[in-house]
Amino acid sequence: MNMFKPVTPNVNFPEMEKKILEGWYSSGLVDRYLHRNDKSEKRFSFLDGPITANNPMGVHHAWGRTYKDLWQRFHNMLGDKQRFQNGFDCQGLWIEVEVEKELEIRNKKDIENLVAGDKKKSIAKFVQLCKDRVVRFSNIQTEQSKRLGYFMDWDNSYYTMSDENNYMIWHFLKTCHEKGWIYKGRDSVPWCPRCQTAISQHEMLTEDYKEIVHESIYFRLPIVGRENEYLLVWTTTPWTIPANIAVAVDVTFNYSLVEASDGKKYWLARELIESVFGTNAKKIIKTVKGKELVGAKYHGPFDDLEVVKKTNEENKGKFHIVIPTDKNILPIVLTEGTGIVHTAVSAGVEDFKLGKKLGLPMIAVIEDNADYLPTLGFLAGQNAKKHPRIILDYVAQKGFAYKIHNYKHRYPACWRCKAELVWKVADEWYIAMDKKAKSEIPASTMGRRNPKSETKNGKTLRKMMMGVAKKINWIPDFGLDRELDWLKNMHDWLISKKNRYWGLALPIYECTKCGWFDVLGSKEELKERAVEGWKEFEGHTPHKPHIDEVKIKCAKCDTEISRIDDVGNVWLDAGIVPFATYLDPKTKKLSYTSDKKYWGEWYPVDFITESFPGQFKNWFYSMIAMSTVLENENPFKTVLGFATLLGEDGRPMHKSWGNAIEFNEGADKIGVDVIRWMFAKQDPEQNSLFGYKKADETRRKFHLLLWNIYNFFITYANTDQYKVEREKSKITNVLDEWILSKLNELIQKVTESLDKFDAAVAANSLELFVSDLSQWYVRRSRDRVGPTVPNSQDKENCYKTLYEVLTTLCRLLAPFTPYISEEIYQNLTGEESVHLANWPAFVPLNGTSTGQTQLMKNMEFIRQVCELGHAKRKELGLKVRQPLGKFSIFNFPRPRQAKRGGQFSLNDEMTQLIKDELNVKEVETVIGDGEIEVELDTQLTPTLIAEGQARELVRQIQNARKSVGCGLTDKIKVNLPSWPIEFTNYIKKETLADELIVGDIFKIEVK
Ligand SMILES: [Zn+2]
Ligand SMILES: [Zn+2]
């Protein structure tokens, strides 16, 4: 009877994984795992950053999910109580855009006409379709995550579209309002003409900038009252020229009046004459400081438009005039352009700010979809982005164009639909970053907070957030600088989104009559304040259109008022989860807004991990903001950020480039244990290159090596009828002693690295250990086991050691590679699962000269010496099977040094290892200083030659045994033309041959 289930050497990992996965869920193992530590006093509080439930997972999602699962498994094995709650991000533009694509509709009008002629029903239908999409993809992502081996409480995932989440954001916004931080502001904002909504600064990520070629224009503006003198101005956004109010100069720069070959005289920065005119500059007439140009008036190409005329008349002295720039708002560069900058107050962030500072008027030029407004005469109704030529042609025809040319620049696109952005003045809602709080930040109700943080009266949100960010342990540590940099430079938080449907209903109620507004903080408050529509709304989620049935009364003038039409910025949805996802398991109520007890047991969370590009502005930011406002505390203690996943060719993954890998495809072709191992080994600061070649290499270097060791153990242990014994026996073999010391060292290293959230050091140590185990322990122990070796204590000890090593290794690997560790562990132990096992303990080493560390040093030395010996054999062309007489080691360290601890000595056992490994009869050590050198005695005596022949024959017979499918213990009969007679017994013993018979040809027979 076999003790263990036999193992196939040709393992198919993905198939194996699928079988194990099924077993986990059908047996209820996952549930037992999740509730393993329910009664524990120790906790590990992890918070999942919600994944957007909008599409199937890509292989890049597996990186973060590997980390998330890894640390939760580690802490589960350590006995820590946990929540295992996964999160789905549900609301916002990303879902809307996909639903629009599905419906093949193009714009707002189409959405509002989904149910012909009924706007309200249309919006209800659209919102429902968005919800449906979230449900569909959250189910798909759940299945994919399970396939990844990710153990979570999948039936209790949180959804950011939940009532709890939405109302909790209301509570946050109301708290902001109480501090006086919510305001409506008019600003020039980046705007997506397709989505017809503002794009907040948070959403403008570097990856959303595209290299685009646009037609740019140098245009000339005739100066009023000066003959043939022009201001030369350059712009890359000609569509904004109708919005031109002024041109800006730097008062400290030198500007020259240049006569060009076209006979006209142009003003521009002296340093740019060459780059603009080249050989077309005939002469420089004069040069003055920028300040002397300030105040000059000019004519523009669109002066005939009614709206331009009107703006001019109403703003004499502040229109079409040279203005001094403010270097902090709109710095002028001397590397391109003309040094005279077109200022379109309504159509640029800097332009708007400068205009505000100088009290300039503005001309609004575009609608929400970037069509020119009806006030723009012949331009009205034409689209500014789609038809740039109407501007260029007109400017040229009017004689204002100097030069039009193609210009390549980085231009921002919408993060969802990739349409090119424009800038537009809009009324949006903001949270002020630099306004001192009106009221105190509430002292903690938990009584365990830092007393110093209890009253921060009068501080700005920006200052407070910076203080909170500093309390967090950022990995990598540059994370803090990145976050602080963002916090230092960000504008007020734009929280509204116009013209959208599927998102947080911003609870702002504004009076159209008197301008007063209020922010509601809960469903209860809404009910209390409702004067109309509550019945129609009741029973619905707080989304459009139903939420807007409810009207309240203006507290100032008693007018019946509505909620503003806008939805909220999506990062509000994810930022609130440290408060909105803790439902008290006993009361089923949201803990934070009831007694806070259950919530307080988990907050602040110990650990979060997400890909950092973008998150400093987004999830990390919004959590810090919301936690600062509500608790003035860091929402998480440690954050592990990681870089970006690229294709193995080093380029971003793109379907069209053939280097993108979908999650299911990757899991089926590669196997998720290999995928997880690739991520675990990765330095999180560096981008990870991912592809099939790298996966094959990873599997070969680690998983197959481990599998071969396992296969070796099972095959021989079954053959030898080894029975597992739990009692420790005295270790007598130096190899056993060594590998057990290495194992102890490994446990310590892996434990300490995981404690520090460093998976890469842990995984690389594990991989190195498996390599040592295979290439030294198993290699040198092969002759200790198997049917050719008589039963002995040493054989027993070898199995016992390897069993201990493999079962412990499985426990260490369980958080990293849950499938292979399960397969091996179950077969070895007969236990239900490695995932219910405890994390292995270790004896801390102090790192100096204990017996264990000395042994490990000695073994390291022996392995180096053997490597030199093998290199020597190779150099001399002598196969290892040919025994040699003597092996000499020169410059062997002095015994004196050995005694001091830093060095080592060779005992008989160690010497024997060298003899076996290098197949030599004698090992000589010559003491000396300097580099270790080795020498082989190459003189072959007849006995050595005969032994070499015998070994060669053994090899041939073993191969023949394998090729006829002979079992490990089967006896055979061998026909041989000849063999060295003095080695007959040796050959018989090594090959389990009963007889060696002289015959013409070599052949074996199974008896
Ligand atoms: Zn868009
Ligand atoms: Zn009012």
PDB file of C-alpha atoms in Angstrom, residues 482-703:
ATOM      1  CA  ARG A 482       4.318  62.407  -4.246  1.00  0.00           C
ATOM      2  CA  GLU A 483       1.211  62.778  -2.099  1.00  0.00           C
ATOM      3  CA  LEU A 484       2.486  65.955  -0.437  1.00  0.00           C
ATOM      4  CA  ASP A 485       3.440  67.365  -3.795  1.00  0.00           C
ATOM      5  CA  TRP A 486      -0.093  66.825  -5.039  1.00  0.00           C
ATOM      6  CA  LEU A 487      -1.581  68.236  -1.849  1.00  0.00           C
ATOM      7  CA  LYS A 488       0.616  71.313  -2.103  1.00  0.00           C
ATOM      8  CA  ASN A 489      -0.306  72.061  -5.703  1.00  0.00           C
ATOM      9  CA  MET A 490      -3.850  70.855  -6.229  1.00  0.00           C
ATOM     10  CA  HIS A 491      -6.676  73.312  -6.718  1.00  0.00           C
ATOM     11  CA  ASP A 492      -9.894  73.156  -4.784  1.00  0.00           C
ATOM     12  CA  TRP A 493     -11.598  69.795  -5.182  1.00  0.00           C
ATOM     13  CA  LEU A 494     -14.105  69.980  -8.042  1.00  0.00           C
ATOM     14  CA  ILE A 495     -16.835  67.606  -6.890  1.00  0.00           C
ATOM     15  CA  SER A 496     -19.630  68.180  -9.413  1.00  0.00           C
ATOM     16  CA  LYS A 497     -20.258  66.653 -12.800  1.00  0.00           C
ATOM     17  CA  LYS A 498     -22.734  68.326 -15.072  1.00  0.00           C
ATOM     18  CA  ASN A 499     -24.956  66.663 -17.653  1.00  0.00           C
ATOM     19  CA  ARG A 500     -24.403  63.138 -16.315  1.00  0.00           C
ATOM     20  CA  TYR A 501     -26.822  60.592 -14.922  1.00  0.00           C
ATOM     21  CA  TRP A 502     -25.259  57.610 -13.200  1.00  0.00           C
ATOM     22  CA  GLY A 503     -23.582  58.754 -10.056  1.00  0.00           C
ATOM     23  CA  LEU A 504     -23.865  60.146  -6.586  1.00  0.00           C
ATOM     24  CA  ALA A 505     -26.744  62.603  -6.356  1.00  0.00           C
ATOM     25  CA  LEU A 506     -24.935  65.595  -4.880  1.00  0.00           C
ATOM     26  CA  PRO A 507     -27.160  66.570  -1.931  1.00  0.00           C
ATOM     27  CA  ILE A 508     -26.930  70.283  -2.640  1.00  0.00           C
ATOM     28  CA  TYR A 509     -30.212  72.195  -2.777  1.00  0.00           C
ATOM     29  CA  GLU A 510     -29.888  75.652  -4.234  1.00  0.00           C
ATOM     30  CA  CYS A 511     -32.485  78.374  -4.227  1.00  0.00           C
ATOM     31  CA  THR A 512     -32.937  79.844  -7.684  1.00  0.00           C
ATOM     32  CA  LYS A 513     -34.643  82.843  -6.174  1.00  0.00           C
ATOM     33  CA  CYS A 514     -32.331  84.036  -3.408  1.00  0.00           C
ATOM     34  CA  GLY A 515     -29.139  82.059  -4.130  1.00  0.00           C
ATOM     35  CA  TRP A 516     -28.989  80.381  -0.720  1.00  0.00           C
ATOM     36  CA  PHE A 517     -28.006  76.691  -0.685  1.00  0.00           C
ATOM     37  CA  ASP A 518     -28.014  73.839   1.770  1.00  0.00           C
ATOM     38  CA  VAL A 519     -26.283  70.464   1.890  1.00  0.00           C
ATOM     39  CA  LEU A 520     -28.277  67.562   3.305  1.00  0.00           C
ATOM     40  CA  GLY A 521     -26.510  64.893   5.327  1.00  0.00           C
ATOM     41  CA  SER A 522     -28.765  61.844   5.329  1.00  0.00           C
ATOM     42  CA  LYS A 523     -31.855  60.147   4.019  1.00  0.00           C
ATOM     43  CA  GLU A 524     -33.593  61.003   7.298  1.00  0.00           C
ATOM     44  CA  GLU A 525     -32.833  64.673   6.865  1.00  0.00           C
ATOM     45  CA  LEU A 526     -34.172  64.591   3.345  1.00  0.00           C
ATOM     46  CA  LYS A 527     -37.387  62.997   4.563  1.00  0.00           C
ATOM     47  CA  GLU A 528     -37.737  65.552   7.304  1.00  0.00           C
ATOM     48  CA  ARG A 529     -37.175  68.478   4.966  1.00  0.00           C
ATOM     49  CA  ALA A 530     -39.247  67.083   2.097  1.00  0.00           C
ATOM     50  CA  VAL A 531     -42.271  69.165   1.192  1.00  0.00           C
ATOM     51  CA  GLU A 532     -43.058  67.265  -1.960  1.00  0.00           C
ATOM     52  CA  GLY A 533     -42.223  64.030  -3.762  1.00  0.00           C
ATOM     53  CA  TRP A 534     -41.188  61.838  -0.837  1.00  0.00           C
ATOM     54  CA  LYS A 535     -43.795  59.199  -1.688  1.00  0.00           C
ATOM     55  CA  GLU A 536     -42.624  59.046  -5.293  1.00  0.00           C
ATOM     56  CA  PHE A 537     -39.054  58.637  -4.172  1.00  0.00           C
ATOM     57  CA  GLU A 538     -39.533  56.184  -1.312  1.00  0.00           C
ATOM     58  CA  GLY A 539     -38.303  52.707  -2.116  1.00  0.00           C
ATOM     59  CA  HIS A 540     -35.788  53.879  -4.683  1.00  0.00           C
ATOM     60  CA  THR A 541     -32.043  54.180  -4.415  1.00  0.00           C
ATOM     61  CA  PRO A 542     -30.769  57.763  -4.076  1.00  0.00           C
ATOM     62  CA  HIS A 543     -30.085  58.178  -7.767  1.00  0.00           C
ATOM     63  CA  LYS A 544     -31.486  60.141 -10.661  1.00  0.00           C
ATOM     64  CA  PRO A 545     -34.265  60.485 -11.624  1.00  0.00           C
ATOM     65  CA  HIS A 546     -36.245  59.405  -8.542  1.00  0.00           C
ATOM     66  CA  ILE A 547     -34.231  61.329  -5.959  1.00  0.00           C
ATOM     67  CA  ASP A 548     -35.171  64.524  -7.749  1.00  0.00           C
ATOM     68  CA  GLU A 549     -38.877  64.056  -7.082  1.00  0.00           C
ATOM     69  CA  VAL A 550     -38.164  65.367  -3.602  1.00  0.00           C
ATOM     70  CA  LYS A 551     -38.343  69.122  -3.068  1.00  0.00           C
ATOM     71  CA  ILE A 552     -37.480  71.067   0.062  1.00  0.00           C
ATOM     72  CA  LYS A 553     -38.041  74.644   1.170  1.00  0.00           C
ATOM     73  CA  CYS A 554     -35.419  77.348   1.018  1.00  0.00           C
ATOM     74  CA  ALA A 555     -34.539  78.165   4.608  1.00  0.00           C
ATOM     75  CA  LYS A 556     -34.103  81.830   3.726  1.00  0.00           C
ATOM     76  CA  CYS A 557     -37.040  82.695   1.459  1.00  0.00           C
ATOM     77  CA  ASP A 558     -39.345  79.685   1.705  1.00  0.00           C
ATOM     78  CA  THR A 559     -39.301  79.000  -2.011  1.00  0.00           C
ATOM     79  CA  GLU A 560     -39.702  75.342  -2.967  1.00  0.00           C
ATOM     80  CA  ILE A 561     -36.321  74.239  -4.248  1.00  0.00           C
ATOM     81  CA  SER A 562     -34.748  71.250  -6.006  1.00  0.00           C
ATOM     82  CA  ARG A 563     -31.513  69.411  -5.837  1.00  0.00           C
ATOM     83  CA  ILE A 564     -28.910  70.747  -8.258  1.00  0.00           C
ATOM     84  CA  ASP A 565     -28.780  68.667 -11.412  1.00  0.00           C
ATOM     85  CA  ASP A 566     -25.165  67.557 -11.004  1.00  0.00           C
ATOM     86  CA  VAL A 567     -23.854  64.179  -9.948  1.00  0.00           C
ATOM     87  CA  GLY A 568     -20.680  63.758  -7.866  1.00  0.00           C
ATOM     88  CA  ASN A 569     -17.051  63.179  -8.678  1.00  0.00           C
ATOM     89  CA  VAL A 570     -16.415  59.420  -8.664  1.00  0.00           C
ATOM     90  CA  TRP A 571     -13.559  59.622  -6.186  1.00  0.00           C
ATOM     91  CA  LEU A 572     -16.049  60.595  -3.527  1.00  0.00           C
ATOM     92  CA  ASP A 573     -17.525  57.120  -4.024  1.00  0.00           C
ATOM     93  CA  ALA A 574     -14.289  55.271  -3.356  1.00  0.00           C
ATOM     94  CA  GLY A 575     -12.924  57.692  -0.772  1.00  0.00           C
ATOM     95  CA  ILE A 576     -15.801  57.125   1.641  1.00  0.00           C
ATOM     96  CA  VAL A 577     -15.379  53.335   1.922  1.00  0.00           C
ATOM     97  CA  PRO A 578     -13.374  53.467   5.203  1.00  0.00           C
ATOM     98  CA  PHE A 579     -16.641  54.696   6.725  1.00  0.00           C
ATOM     99  CA  ALA A 580     -19.401  53.289   4.550  1.00  0.00           C
ATOM    100  CA  THR A 581     -18.521  49.597   4.391  1.00  0.00           C
ATOM    101  CA  TYR A 582     -18.686  48.660   8.068  1.00  0.00           C
ATOM    102  CA  LEU A 583     -22.099  47.230   8.759  1.00  0.00           C
ATOM    103  CA  ASP A 584     -22.378  46.004  12.323  1.00  0.00           C
ATOM    104  CA  PRO A 585     -22.897  42.236  11.928  1.00  0.00           C
ATOM    105  CA  LYS A 586     -25.282  42.203  14.900  1.00  0.00           C
ATOM    106  CA  THR A 587     -27.510  45.182  14.104  1.00  0.00           C
ATOM    107  CA  LYS A 588     -26.933  45.193  10.334  1.00  0.00           C
ATOM    108  CA  LYS A 589     -26.706  48.968  10.644  1.00  0.00           C
ATOM    109  CA  LEU A 590     -23.972  51.198   9.374  1.00  0.00           C
ATOM    110  CA  SER A 591     -21.655  51.301  12.343  1.00  0.00           C
ATOM    111  CA  TYR A 592     -20.152  54.732  11.720  1.00  0.00           C
ATOM    112  CA  THR A 593     -23.455  56.559  11.908  1.00  0.00           C
ATOM    113  CA  SER A 594     -24.818  54.501  14.778  1.00  0.00           C
ATOM    114  CA  ASP A 595     -22.552  53.665  17.747  1.00  0.00           C
ATOM    115  CA  LYS A 596     -19.212  53.460  15.832  1.00  0.00           C
ATOM    116  CA  LYS A 597     -18.225  50.471  17.943  1.00  0.00           C
ATOM    117  CA  TYR A 598     -17.776  47.849  15.231  1.00  0.00           C
ATOM    118  CA  TRP A 599     -16.255  50.422  12.869  1.00  0.00           C
ATOM    119  CA  GLY A 600     -13.808  51.500  15.586  1.00  0.00           C
ATOM    120  CA  GLU A 601     -12.522  47.951  15.876  1.00  0.00           C
ATOM    121  CA  TRP A 602     -11.237  48.080  12.294  1.00  0.00           C
ATOM    122  CA  TYR A 603     -10.390  51.734  11.697  1.00  0.00           C
ATOM    123  CA  PRO A 604      -7.836  53.004  10.813  1.00  0.00           C
ATOM    124  CA  VAL A 605      -7.121  50.039   8.592  1.00  0.00           C
ATOM    125  CA  ASP A 606      -3.714  48.424   8.815  1.00  0.00           C
ATOM    126  CA  PHE A 607      -3.048  48.006   5.159  1.00  0.00           C
ATOM    127  CA  ILE A 608      -4.084  48.929   1.640  1.00  0.00           C
ATOM    128  CA  THR A 609      -2.314  48.218  -1.627  1.00  0.00           C
ATOM    129  CA  GLU A 610      -2.967  49.686  -5.067  1.00  0.00           C
ATOM    130  CA  SER A 611      -1.110  50.591  -8.216  1.00  0.00           C
ATOM    131  CA  PHE A 612       0.201  54.057  -7.459  1.00  0.00           C
ATOM    132  CA  PRO A 613       0.134  55.887 -10.794  1.00  0.00           C
ATOM    133  CA  GLY A 614      -2.961  58.002 -10.464  1.00  0.00           C
ATOM    134  CA  GLN A 615      -3.930  57.041  -6.932  1.00  0.00           C
ATOM    135  CA  PHE A 616      -2.063  59.905  -5.268  1.00  0.00           C
ATOM    136  CA  LYS A 617      -4.627  62.140  -6.947  1.00  0.00           C
ATOM    137  CA  ASN A 618      -7.464  59.696  -6.613  1.00  0.00           C
ATOM    138  CA  TRP A 619      -8.120  56.957  -4.101  1.00  0.00           C
ATOM    139  CA  PHE A 620      -5.322  57.765  -1.660  1.00  0.00           C
ATOM    140  CA  TYR A 621      -6.238  61.423  -1.936  1.00  0.00           C
ATOM    141  CA  SER A 622      -9.979  61.035  -1.517  1.00  0.00           C
ATOM    142  CA  MET A 623      -9.628  58.689   1.460  1.00  0.00           C
ATOM    143  CA  ILE A 624      -7.246  61.084   3.175  1.00  0.00           C
ATOM    144  CA  ALA A 625      -9.538  64.024   2.441  1.00  0.00           C
ATOM    145  CA  MET A 626     -12.650  62.331   3.752  1.00  0.00           C
ATOM    146  CA  SER A 627     -10.939  60.841   6.778  1.00  0.00           C
ATOM    147  CA  THR A 628      -9.400  64.204   7.618  1.00  0.00           C
ATOM    148  CA  VAL A 629     -12.752  65.931   7.490  1.00  0.00           C
ATOM    149  CA  LEU A 630     -14.589  63.282   9.488  1.00  0.00           C
ATOM    150  CA  GLU A 631     -11.933  62.137  11.964  1.00  0.00           C
ATOM    151  CA  ASN A 632      -8.759  64.144  11.389  1.00  0.00           C
ATOM    152  CA  GLU A 633      -6.959  60.852  11.280  1.00  0.00           C
ATOM    153  CA  ASN A 634      -5.159  58.696   8.745  1.00  0.00           C
ATOM    154  CA  PRO A 635      -7.638  56.196   7.264  1.00  0.00           C
ATOM    155  CA  PHE A 636      -4.883  53.606   6.727  1.00  0.00           C
ATOM    156  CA  LYS A 637      -1.575  52.947   8.453  1.00  0.00           C
ATOM    157  CA  THR A 638       0.423  51.452   5.616  1.00  0.00           C
ATOM    158  CA  VAL A 639       0.025  51.708   1.876  1.00  0.00           C
ATOM    159  CA  LEU A 640       1.974  49.546  -0.527  1.00  0.00           C
ATOM    160  CA  GLY A 641       2.014  51.125  -3.964  1.00  0.00           C
ATOM    161  CA  PHE A 642       3.176  49.312  -7.039  1.00  0.00           C
ATOM    162  CA  ALA A 643       4.012  50.359 -10.579  1.00  0.00           C
ATOM    163  CA  THR A 644       2.476  49.511 -13.933  1.00  0.00           C
ATOM    164  CA  LEU A 645       2.149  46.268 -15.852  1.00  0.00           C
ATOM    165  CA  LEU A 646       3.635  46.326 -19.335  1.00  0.00           C
ATOM    166  CA  GLY A 647       3.923  43.731 -22.069  1.00  0.00           C
ATOM    167  CA  GLU A 648       7.143  41.726 -22.070  1.00  0.00           C
ATOM    168  CA  ASP A 649       8.303  43.848 -24.994  1.00  0.00           C
ATOM    169  CA  GLY A 650       8.365  46.771 -22.540  1.00  0.00           C
ATOM    170  CA  ARG A 651       5.433  48.560 -24.157  1.00  0.00           C
ATOM    171  CA  PRO A 652       2.028  49.189 -22.600  1.00  0.00           C
ATOM    172  CA  MET A 653      -0.340  46.287 -23.262  1.00  0.00           C
ATOM    173  CA  HIS A 654      -2.566  46.962 -26.248  1.00  0.00           C
ATOM    174  CA  LYS A 655      -4.820  44.568 -28.068  1.00  0.00           C
ATOM    175  CA  SER A 656      -3.682  45.959 -31.397  1.00  0.00           C
ATOM    176  CA  TRP A 657      -0.033  45.372 -30.548  1.00  0.00           C
ATOM    177  CA  GLY A 658      -0.629  41.727 -29.729  1.00  0.00           C
ATOM    178  CA  ASN A 659       0.986  41.995 -26.310  1.00  0.00           C
ATOM    179  CA  ALA A 660      -2.166  42.270 -24.204  1.00  0.00           C
ATOM    180  CA  ILE A 661      -3.262  39.250 -22.178  1.00  0.00           C
ATOM    181  CA  GLU A 662      -6.773  38.848 -20.854  1.00  0.00           C
ATOM    182  CA  PHE A 663      -7.086  37.358 -17.423  1.00  0.00           C
ATOM    183  CA  ASN A 664      -8.901  34.166 -18.420  1.00  0.00           C
ATOM    184  CA  GLU A 665      -6.533  33.500 -21.273  1.00  0.00           C
ATOM    185  CA  GLY A 666      -3.520  34.060 -19.007  1.00  0.00           C
ATOM    186  CA  ALA A 667      -4.930  31.826 -16.281  1.00  0.00           C
ATOM    187  CA  ASP A 668      -5.682  29.000 -18.713  1.00  0.00           C
ATOM    188  CA  LYS A 669      -2.389  29.146 -20.571  1.00  0.00           C
ATOM    189  CA  ILE A 670      -0.005  30.060 -17.788  1.00  0.00           C
ATOM    190  CA  GLY A 671      -1.678  28.933 -14.588  1.00  0.00           C
ATOM    191  CA  VAL A 672      -2.396  31.396 -11.808  1.00  0.00           C
ATOM    192  CA  ASP A 673       0.281  30.127  -9.423  1.00  0.00           C
ATOM    193  CA  VAL A 674       2.857  31.141 -12.013  1.00  0.00           C
ATOM    194  CA  ILE A 675       1.138  34.506 -12.548  1.00  0.00           C
ATOM    195  CA  ARG A 676       1.040  35.119  -8.806  1.00  0.00           C
ATOM    196  CA  TRP A 677       4.667  34.123  -8.432  1.00  0.00           C
ATOM    197  CA  MET A 678       5.702  36.564 -11.168  1.00  0.00           C
ATOM    198  CA  PHE A 679       3.981  39.373  -9.273  1.00  0.00           C
ATOM    199  CA  ALA A 680       5.202  38.299  -5.858  1.00  0.00           C
ATOM    200  CA  LYS A 681       8.825  38.338  -7.045  1.00  0.00           C
ATOM    201  CA  GLN A 682       8.490  41.707  -8.731  1.00  0.00           C
ATOM    202  CA  ASP A 683      10.046  44.827  -7.216  1.00  0.00           C
ATOM    203  CA  PRO A 684       6.901  46.933  -6.764  1.00  0.00           C
ATOM    204  CA  GLU A 685       8.713  50.165  -7.581  1.00  0.00           C
ATOM    205  CA  GLN A 686       9.529  48.957 -11.074  1.00  0.00           C
ATOM    206  CA  ASN A 687       7.116  48.365 -13.927  1.00  0.00           C
ATOM    207  CA  SER A 688       6.466  44.662 -14.376  1.00  0.00           C
ATOM    208  CA  LEU A 689       7.031  43.119 -17.801  1.00  0.00           C
ATOM    209  CA  PHE A 690       4.532  40.365 -18.406  1.00  0.00           C
ATOM    210  CA  GLY A 691       4.203  37.751 -21.140  1.00  0.00           C
ATOM    211  CA  TYR A 692       4.274  34.082 -22.046  1.00  0.00           C
ATOM    212  CA  LYS A 693       8.045  33.797 -22.379  1.00  0.00           C
ATOM    213  CA  LYS A 694       8.639  35.199 -18.935  1.00  0.00           C
ATOM    214  CA  ALA A 695       5.912  32.920 -17.592  1.00  0.00           C
ATOM    215  CA  ASP A 696       7.565  29.817 -19.056  1.00  0.00           C
ATOM    216  CA  GLU A 697      10.888  30.792 -17.563  1.00  0.00           C
ATOM    217  CA  THR A 698       9.291  31.431 -14.169  1.00  0.00           C
ATOM    218  CA  ARG A 699       7.536  28.051 -14.180  1.00  0.00           C
ATOM    219  CA  ARG A 700      10.718  26.209 -15.166  1.00  0.00           C
ATOM    220  CA  LYS A 701      12.846  27.945 -12.566  1.00  0.00           C
ATOM    221  CA  PHE A 702      10.490  27.468  -9.676  1.00  0.00           C
ATOM    222  CA  HIS A 703       7.271  25.495 -10.006  1.00  0.00           C
TER     223      HIS A 703
END
